[in-house]
Every structure is written in C-alpha cells, then in structure tokens.
Amino acid sequence: MNKRKRWYQAENIAKQYFIKQWYKILHQNYTIRWWELDIIAEKGNNRIFIEVKEVEQTNDLHNYISPRKLQTIYKTIQFFNHEYTTDKQLRIDLVFIKENNILYHYENISNN
C-alpha cells in the first residue's frame, strides 16, 4: 500500500476512534495554503485539533512532533478559528496508529 493510502486509512481509523468516544467531528484534512490539520473535533467544552501519525516502529515516538511542526499546527489553528470562531477551550491531541490500530492517544500535547 502506498504512503498516501496508509495515511488516509490511518486518519479514518482515528476518526472512527474519536466518533466512538463521542467526539463530534467538524473537519478532516482541513487545508489552508500548504498547511493541514488532520482531524478537528469537539467534545464538551473543548475544540480538539488531532494530529494523526501512522508509524511502523515505536522507538522515539516523542520525536514525531518537532517544534517546527507544532508551530505549523498553531498557525493552521489560527486560520481555522478565524473562519470558525468558538469560545471552547483549544487542545492539540496526538494519535499514533500502528498496523491499523490506535497505539497511543496523547491529549493536550501543547500543554496550554
């Protein structure tokens, strides 16, 4: 399977996971300019921006989100929230998928 199909499949697995956890999915693959947010959802008083990473190995998972990638996510969130304003708390989550299964779900990786 090529990389694009694996990424798309991983995002759909994550999307179904969050739907089962009672999240309301607002967007998948929100793109502005050349930046993208994989999944945008809401649950309770939170708007959650979910970065999905499909991995084959689990060594050094903490290196999958670089400070530069996090900065890009923040910029994209600003564009999204300008278009779709909210009073909800903002949160960035990270989901790792391996072999079509949720491996880890880290909530609030930005610690804001």
Tab-separated table of N, CA and C in Angstrom:
chain	number	residue	atom	x	y	z
A	1	MET	N	0.862	-1.179	0.000
A	1	MET	CA	0.000	0.000	0.000
A	1	MET	C	0.906	1.239	0.000
A	2	ASN	N	0.578	2.230	-0.814
A	2	ASN	CA	1.419	3.416	-0.855
A	2	ASN	C	1.185	4.310	0.367
A	3	LYS	N	2.102	5.259	0.558
A	3	LYS	CA	2.059	6.101	1.760
A	3	LYS	C	0.760	6.894	1.872
A	4	ARG	N	0.329	7.488	0.788
A	4	ARG	CA	-0.889	8.315	0.827
A	4	ARG	C	-2.093	7.486	1.287
A	5	LYS	N	-2.232	6.276	0.754
A	5	LYS	CA	-3.352	5.420	1.160
A	5	LYS	C	-3.240	5.032	2.630
A	6	ARG	N	-2.014	4.761	3.096
A	6	ARG	CA	-1.820	4.409	4.511
A	6	ARG	C	-2.185	5.576	5.415
A	7	TRP	N	-1.783	6.805	5.016
A	7	TRP	CA	-2.119	7.987	5.813
A	7	TRP	C	-3.635	8.186	5.864
A	8	TYR	N	-4.268	8.069	4.711
A	8	TYR	CA	-5.717	8.236	4.656
A	8	TYR	C	-6.412	7.180	5.511
A	9	GLN	N	-5.947	5.942	5.421
A	9	GLN	CA	-6.527	4.862	6.225
A	9	GLN	C	-6.297	5.127	7.718
A	10	ALA	N	-5.111	5.589	8.078
A	10	ALA	CA	-4.811	5.890	9.481
A	10	ALA	C	-5.719	7.002	9.998
A	11	GLU	N	-5.931	8.042	9.204
A	11	GLU	CA	-6.826	9.130	9.611
A	11	GLU	C	-8.257	8.638	9.785
A	12	ASN	N	-8.706	7.758	8.920
A	12	ASN	CA	-10.058	7.211	9.060
A	12	ASN	C	-10.187	6.325	10.300
A	13	ILE	N	-9.159	5.574	10.624
A	13	ILE	CA	-9.170	4.771	11.854
A	13	ILE	C	-9.264	5.693	13.067
A	14	ALA	N	-8.469	6.764	13.053
A	14	ALA	CA	-8.521	7.728	14.156
A	14	ALA	C	-9.892	8.393	14.237
A	15	LYS	N	-10.433	8.764	13.103
A	15	LYS	CA	-11.754	9.401	13.064
A	15	LYS	C	-12.808	8.488	13.695
A	16	GLN	N	-12.812	7.219	13.323
A	16	GLN	CA	-13.779	6.271	13.898
A	16	GLN	C	-13.565	6.098	15.403
A	17	TYR	N	-12.317	6.089	15.831
A	17	TYR	CA	-11.991	6.000	17.256
A	17	TYR	C	-12.613	7.166	18.022
A	18	PHE	N	-12.462	8.371	17.495
A	18	PHE	CA	-12.989	9.549	18.185
A	18	PHE	C	-14.515	9.592	18.133
A	19	ILE	N	-15.105	9.153	17.054
A	19	ILE	CA	-16.566	9.078	16.979
A	19	ILE	C	-17.090	8.133	18.062
A	20	LYS	N	-16.431	6.996	18.248
A	20	LYS	CA	-16.841	6.045	19.289
A	20	LYS	C	-16.653	6.608	20.692
A	21	GLN	N	-15.759	7.592	20.830
A	21	GLN	CA	-15.520	8.244	22.125
A	21	GLN	C	-16.437	9.473	22.294
A	22	TRP	N	-17.437	9.623	21.439
A	22	TRP	CA	-18.436	10.681	21.487
A	22	TRP	C	-17.897	12.065	21.120
A	23	TYR	N	-16.872	12.108	20.302
A	23	TYR	CA	-16.395	13.385	19.773
A	23	TYR	C	-17.239	13.727	18.552
A	24	LYS	N	-17.485	15.000	18.358
A	24	LYS	CA	-18.174	15.468	17.157
A	24	LYS	C	-17.090	15.909	16.171
A	25	ILE	N	-17.013	15.246	15.040
A	25	ILE	CA	-16.004	15.570	14.027
A	25	ILE	C	-16.492	16.780	13.222
A	26	LEU	N	-15.678	17.831	13.216
A	26	LEU	CA	-16.013	19.032	12.452
A	26	LEU	C	-15.403	19.001	11.052
A	27	HIS	N	-14.154	18.578	10.971
A	27	HIS	CA	-13.450	18.540	9.685
A	27	HIS	C	-12.407	17.447	9.701
A	28	GLN	N	-12.120	16.927	8.520
A	28	GLN	CA	-10.999	16.023	8.320
A	28	GLN	C	-10.191	16.598	7.168
A	29	ASN	N	-8.887	16.659	7.344
A	29	ASN	CA	-7.975	17.215	6.336
A	29	ASN	C	-8.286	18.667	5.995
A	30	TYR	N	-8.454	19.503	7.020
A	30	TYR	CA	-8.633	20.941	6.807
A	30	TYR	C	-7.307	21.501	6.296
A	31	THR	N	-7.350	22.114	5.116
A	31	THR	CA	-6.129	22.619	4.493
A	31	THR	C	-6.272	24.096	4.171
A	32	ILE	N	-5.234	24.841	4.543
A	32	ILE	CA	-5.146	26.254	4.180
A	32	ILE	C	-3.705	26.485	3.725
A	33	ARG	N	-3.567	27.094	2.595
A	33	ARG	CA	-2.248	27.229	1.963
A	33	ARG	C	-1.651	25.838	1.819
A	34	TRP	N	-0.514	25.578	2.396
A	34	TRP	CA	0.104	24.243	2.315
A	34	TRP	C	0.087	23.546	3.668
A	35	TRP	N	-0.685	24.080	4.623
A	35	TRP	CA	-0.775	23.514	5.965
A	35	TRP	C	-2.052	22.687	6.094
A	36	GLU	N	-1.996	21.676	6.946
A	36	GLU	CA	-3.148	20.800	7.105
A	36	GLU	C	-3.326	20.399	8.567
A	37	LEU	N	-4.587	20.310	8.960
A	37	LEU	CA	-4.958	19.721	10.247
A	37	LEU	C	-5.665	18.415	9.917
A	38	ASP	N	-5.207	17.319	10.519
A	38	ASP	CA	-5.753	16.008	10.159
A	38	ASP	C	-7.222	15.873	10.542
A	39	ILE	N	-7.534	16.105	11.820
A	39	ILE	CA	-8.920	15.992	12.291
A	39	ILE	C	-9.195	17.129	13.260
A	40	ILE	N	-10.353	17.732	13.117
A	40	ILE	CA	-10.804	18.758	14.060
A	40	ILE	C	-12.116	18.269	14.636
A	41	ALA	N	-12.183	18.237	15.963
A	41	ALA	CA	-13.363	17.688	16.633
A	41	ALA	C	-13.711	18.555	17.832
A	42	GLU	N	-14.891	18.312	18.370
A	42	GLU	CA	-15.317	18.959	19.606
A	42	GLU	C	-15.901	17.916	20.537
A	43	LYS	N	-15.662	18.126	21.811
A	43	LYS	CA	-16.260	17.291	22.843
A	43	LYS	C	-16.364	18.139	24.100
A	44	GLY	N	-17.573	18.218	24.632
A	44	GLY	CA	-17.768	19.052	25.813
A	44	GLY	C	-17.392	20.485	25.510
A	45	ASN	N	-16.567	21.072	26.365
A	45	ASN	CA	-16.149	22.458	26.201
A	45	ASN	C	-14.804	22.570	25.483
A	46	ASN	N	-14.424	21.557	24.725
A	46	ASN	CA	-13.130	21.555	24.050
A	46	ASN	C	-13.270	21.463	22.541
A	47	ARG	N	-12.442	22.209	21.864
A	47	ARG	CA	-12.230	22.023	20.431
A	47	ARG	C	-10.850	21.385	20.325
A	48	ILE	N	-10.793	20.220	19.676
A	48	ILE	CA	-9.581	19.422	19.651
A	48	ILE	C	-9.050	19.315	18.227
A	49	PHE	N	-7.767	19.619	18.087
A	49	PHE	CA	-7.067	19.508	16.812
A	49	PHE	C	-6.183	18.271	16.924
A	50	ILE	N	-6.460	17.285	16.087
A	50	ILE	CA	-5.845	15.971	16.239
A	50	ILE	C	-4.850	15.720	15.115
A	51	GLU	N	-3.614	15.503	15.501
A	51	GLU	CA	-2.560	15.128	14.565
A	51	GLU	C	-2.463	13.609	14.577
A	52	VAL	N	-2.555	12.993	13.402
A	52	VAL	CA	-2.521	11.535	13.280
A	52	VAL	C	-1.187	11.133	12.678
A	53	LYS	N	-0.508	10.203	13.335
A	53	LYS	CA	0.773	9.692	12.838
A	53	LYS	C	0.682	8.186	12.685
A	54	GLU	N	0.912	7.723	11.474
A	54	GLU	CA	0.956	6.291	11.206
A	54	GLU	C	2.419	5.882	11.322
A	55	VAL	N	2.697	4.924	12.216
A	55	VAL	CA	4.079	4.532	12.487
A	55	VAL	C	4.272	3.038	12.268
A	56	GLU	N	5.484	2.680	11.924
A	56	GLU	CA	5.824	1.267	11.794
A	56	GLU	C	6.639	0.788	12.983
A	57	GLN	N	7.375	1.705	13.602
A	57	GLN	CA	8.151	1.344	14.782
A	57	GLN	C	7.861	2.356	15.886
A	58	THR	N	8.116	1.984	17.113
A	58	THR	CA	7.712	2.818	18.246
A	58	THR	C	8.895	3.403	19.009
A	59	ASN	N	10.070	3.309	18.456
A	59	ASN	CA	11.220	3.941	19.097
A	59	ASN	C	11.132	5.452	18.909
A	60	ASP	N	11.390	6.178	19.960
A	60	ASP	CA	11.447	7.641	19.899
A	60	ASP	C	10.160	8.291	19.400
A	61	LEU	N	9.023	7.860	19.900
A	61	LEU	CA	7.755	8.467	19.483
A	61	LEU	C	7.717	9.960	19.807
A	62	HIS	N	8.429	10.368	20.855
A	62	HIS	CA	8.411	11.783	21.237
A	62	HIS	C	9.061	12.683	20.180
A	63	ASN	N	9.763	12.108	19.225
A	63	ASN	CA	10.400	12.896	18.170
A	63	ASN	C	9.516	13.087	16.939
A	64	TYR	N	8.303	12.584	16.965
A	64	TYR	CA	7.442	12.680	15.789
A	64	TYR	C	6.845	14.067	15.594
A	65	ILE	N	6.773	14.849	16.638
A	65	ILE	CA	6.259	16.210	16.502
A	65	ILE	C	7.382	17.168	16.882
A	66	SER	N	7.949	17.777	15.875
A	66	SER	CA	9.036	18.726	16.101
A	66	SER	C	8.460	20.080	16.511
A	67	PRO	N	9.268	20.931	17.127
A	67	PRO	CA	8.794	22.293	17.436
A	67	PRO	C	8.303	23.026	16.187
A	68	ARG	N	8.963	22.785	15.056
A	68	ARG	CA	8.527	23.430	13.806
A	68	ARG	C	7.145	22.927	13.378
A	69	LYS	N	6.904	21.611	13.485
A	69	LYS	CA	5.586	21.050	13.141
A	69	LYS	C	4.525	21.618	14.063
A	70	LEU	N	4.826	21.734	15.351
A	70	LEU	CA	3.874	22.289	16.315
A	70	LEU	C	3.562	23.745	15.973
A	71	GLN	N	4.567	24.478	15.546
A	71	GLN	CA	4.368	25.870	15.139
A	71	GLN	C	3.434	25.949	13.923
A	72	THR	N	3.606	25.039	12.987
A	72	THR	CA	2.742	24.984	11.810
A	72	THR	C	1.310	24.644	12.213
A	73	ILE	N	1.157	23.737	13.149
A	73	ILE	CA	-0.178	23.386	13.638
A	73	ILE	C	-0.836	24.613	14.262
A	74	TYR	N	-0.097	25.364	15.078
A	74	TYR	CA	-0.639	26.585	15.699
A	74	TYR	C	-1.119	27.587	14.647
A	75	LYS	N	-0.319	27.785	13.608
A	75	LYS	CA	-0.699	28.731	12.545
A	75	LYS	C	-1.982	28.280	11.858
A	76	THR	N	-2.075	27.007	11.583
A	76	THR	CA	-3.256	26.477	10.904
A	76	THR	C	-4.486	26.596	11.792
A	77	ILE	N	-4.311	26.367	13.094
A	77	ILE	CA	-5.408	26.533	14.047
A	77	ILE	C	-5.902	27.976	14.037
A	78	GLN	N	-4.990	28.929	13.955
A	78	GLN	CA	-5.396	30.337	13.908
A	78	GLN	C	-6.278	30.616	12.696
A	79	PHE	N	-5.899	30.091	11.539
A	79	PHE	CA	-6.722	30.264	10.344
A	79	PHE	C	-8.091	29.620	10.535
A	80	PHE	N	-8.106	28.403	11.049
A	80	PHE	CA	-9.369	27.697	11.246
A	80	PHE	C	-10.278	28.467	12.208
A	81	ASN	N	-9.725	28.907	13.327
A	81	ASN	CA	-10.537	29.597	14.331
A	81	ASN	C	-10.979	30.976	13.873
A	82	HIS	N	-10.248	31.564	12.946
A	82	HIS	CA	-10.698	32.830	12.370
A	82	HIS	C	-11.940	32.587	11.510
A	83	GLU	N	-11.938	31.473	10.802
A	83	GLU	CA	-13.066	31.120	9.940
A	83	GLU	C	-14.240	30.549	10.741
A	84	TYR	N	-13.932	29.761	11.771
A	84	TYR	CA	-14.949	29.094	12.592
A	84	TYR	C	-14.700	29.448	14.059
A	85	THR	N	-15.155	30.620	14.458
A	85	THR	CA	-14.891	31.100	15.818
A	85	THR	C	-15.574	30.224	16.863
A	86	THR	N	-14.983	30.221	18.058
A	86	THR	CA	-15.524	29.434	19.156
A	86	THR	C	-15.081	30.021	20.488
A	87	ASP	N	-15.856	29.733	21.523
A	87	ASP	CA	-15.472	30.080	22.885
A	87	ASP	C	-14.912	28.864	23.612
A	88	LYS	N	-14.842	27.740	22.930
A	88	LYS	CA	-14.382	26.499	23.557
A	88	LYS	C	-12.876	26.560	23.835
A	89	GLN	N	-12.450	25.738	24.788
A	89	GLN	CA	-11.029	25.586	25.077
A	89	GLN	C	-10.369	24.848	23.908
A	90	LEU	N	-9.165	25.259	23.555
A	90	LEU	CA	-8.459	24.638	22.445
A	90	LEU	C	-7.453	23.627	22.975
A	91	ARG	N	-7.341	22.518	22.247
A	91	ARG	CA	-6.451	21.444	22.669
A	91	ARG	C	-5.880	20.766	21.431
A	92	ILE	N	-4.627	20.345	21.533
A	92	ILE	CA	-3.999	19.582	20.458
A	92	ILE	C	-3.721	18.186	20.991
A	93	ASP	N	-4.235	17.192	20.281
A	93	ASP	CA	-4.002	15.788	20.632
A	93	ASP	C	-3.148	15.143	19.547
A	94	LEU	N	-2.493	14.079	19.934
A	94	LEU	CA	-1.660	13.323	19.013
A	94	LEU	C	-2.047	11.855	19.112
A	95	VAL	N	-2.280	11.244	17.956
A	95	VAL	CA	-2.661	9.835	17.909
A	95	VAL	C	-1.652	9.084	17.046
A	96	PHE	N	-1.130	7.993	17.605
A	96	PHE	CA	-0.242	7.117	16.855
A	96	PHE	C	-1.018	5.872	16.459
A	97	ILE	N	-0.868	5.498	15.204
A	97	ILE	CA	-1.537	4.304	14.687
A	97	ILE	C	-0.474	3.373	14.122
A	98	LYS	N	-0.582	2.119	14.511
A	98	LYS	CA	0.340	1.102	14.008
A	98	LYS	C	-0.489	-0.110	13.615
A	99	GLU	N	-0.247	-0.613	12.427
A	99	GLU	CA	-0.945	-1.801	11.928
A	99	GLU	C	-2.463	-1.683	12.075
A	100	ASN	N	-2.988	-0.517	11.689
A	100	ASN	CA	-4.429	-0.238	11.681
A	100	ASN	C	-5.075	-0.250	13.063
A	101	ASN	N	-4.303	-0.001	14.097
A	101	ASN	CA	-4.833	0.090	15.462
A	101	ASN	C	-4.307	1.338	16.153
A	102	ILE	N	-5.132	1.881	17.040
A	102	ILE	CA	-4.686	3.006	17.854
A	102	ILE	C	-3.623	2.484	18.812
A	103	LEU	N	-2.443	3.048	18.728
A	103	LEU	CA	-1.344	2.643	19.590
A	103	LEU	C	-1.322	3.518	20.841
A	104	TYR	N	-1.367	4.834	20.647
A	104	TYR	CA	-1.389	5.795	21.754
A	104	TYR	C	-2.252	6.980	21.361
A	105	HIS	N	-2.905	7.563	22.360
A	105	HIS	CA	-3.628	8.822	22.198
A	105	HIS	C	-3.150	9.752	23.303
A	106	TYR	N	-2.419	10.765	22.913
A	106	TYR	CA	-1.914	11.747	23.867
A	106	TYR	C	-2.798	12.985	23.793
A	107	GLU	N	-3.354	13.372	24.912
A	107	GLU	CA	-4.194	14.560	24.969
A	107	GLU	C	-3.374	15.779	25.361
A	108	ASN	N	-3.717	16.911	24.755
A	108	ASN	CA	-3.159	18.205	25.119
A	108	ASN	C	-1.645	18.224	25.067
A	109	ILE	N	-1.085	17.891	23.917
A	109	ILE	CA	0.369	17.854	23.802
A	109	ILE	C	0.996	19.238	23.865
A	110	SER	N	0.186	20.266	23.666
A	110	SER	CA	0.718	21.633	23.704
A	110	SER	C	0.802	22.154	25.130
A	111	ASN	N	0.109	21.498	26.069
A	111	ASN	CA	0.090	21.900	27.474
A	111	ASN	C	-0.327	23.345	27.682
A	112	ASN	N	-1.259	23.821	26.855
A	112	ASN	CA	-1.790	25.187	27.031
A	112	ASN	C	-2.928	25.203	28.008
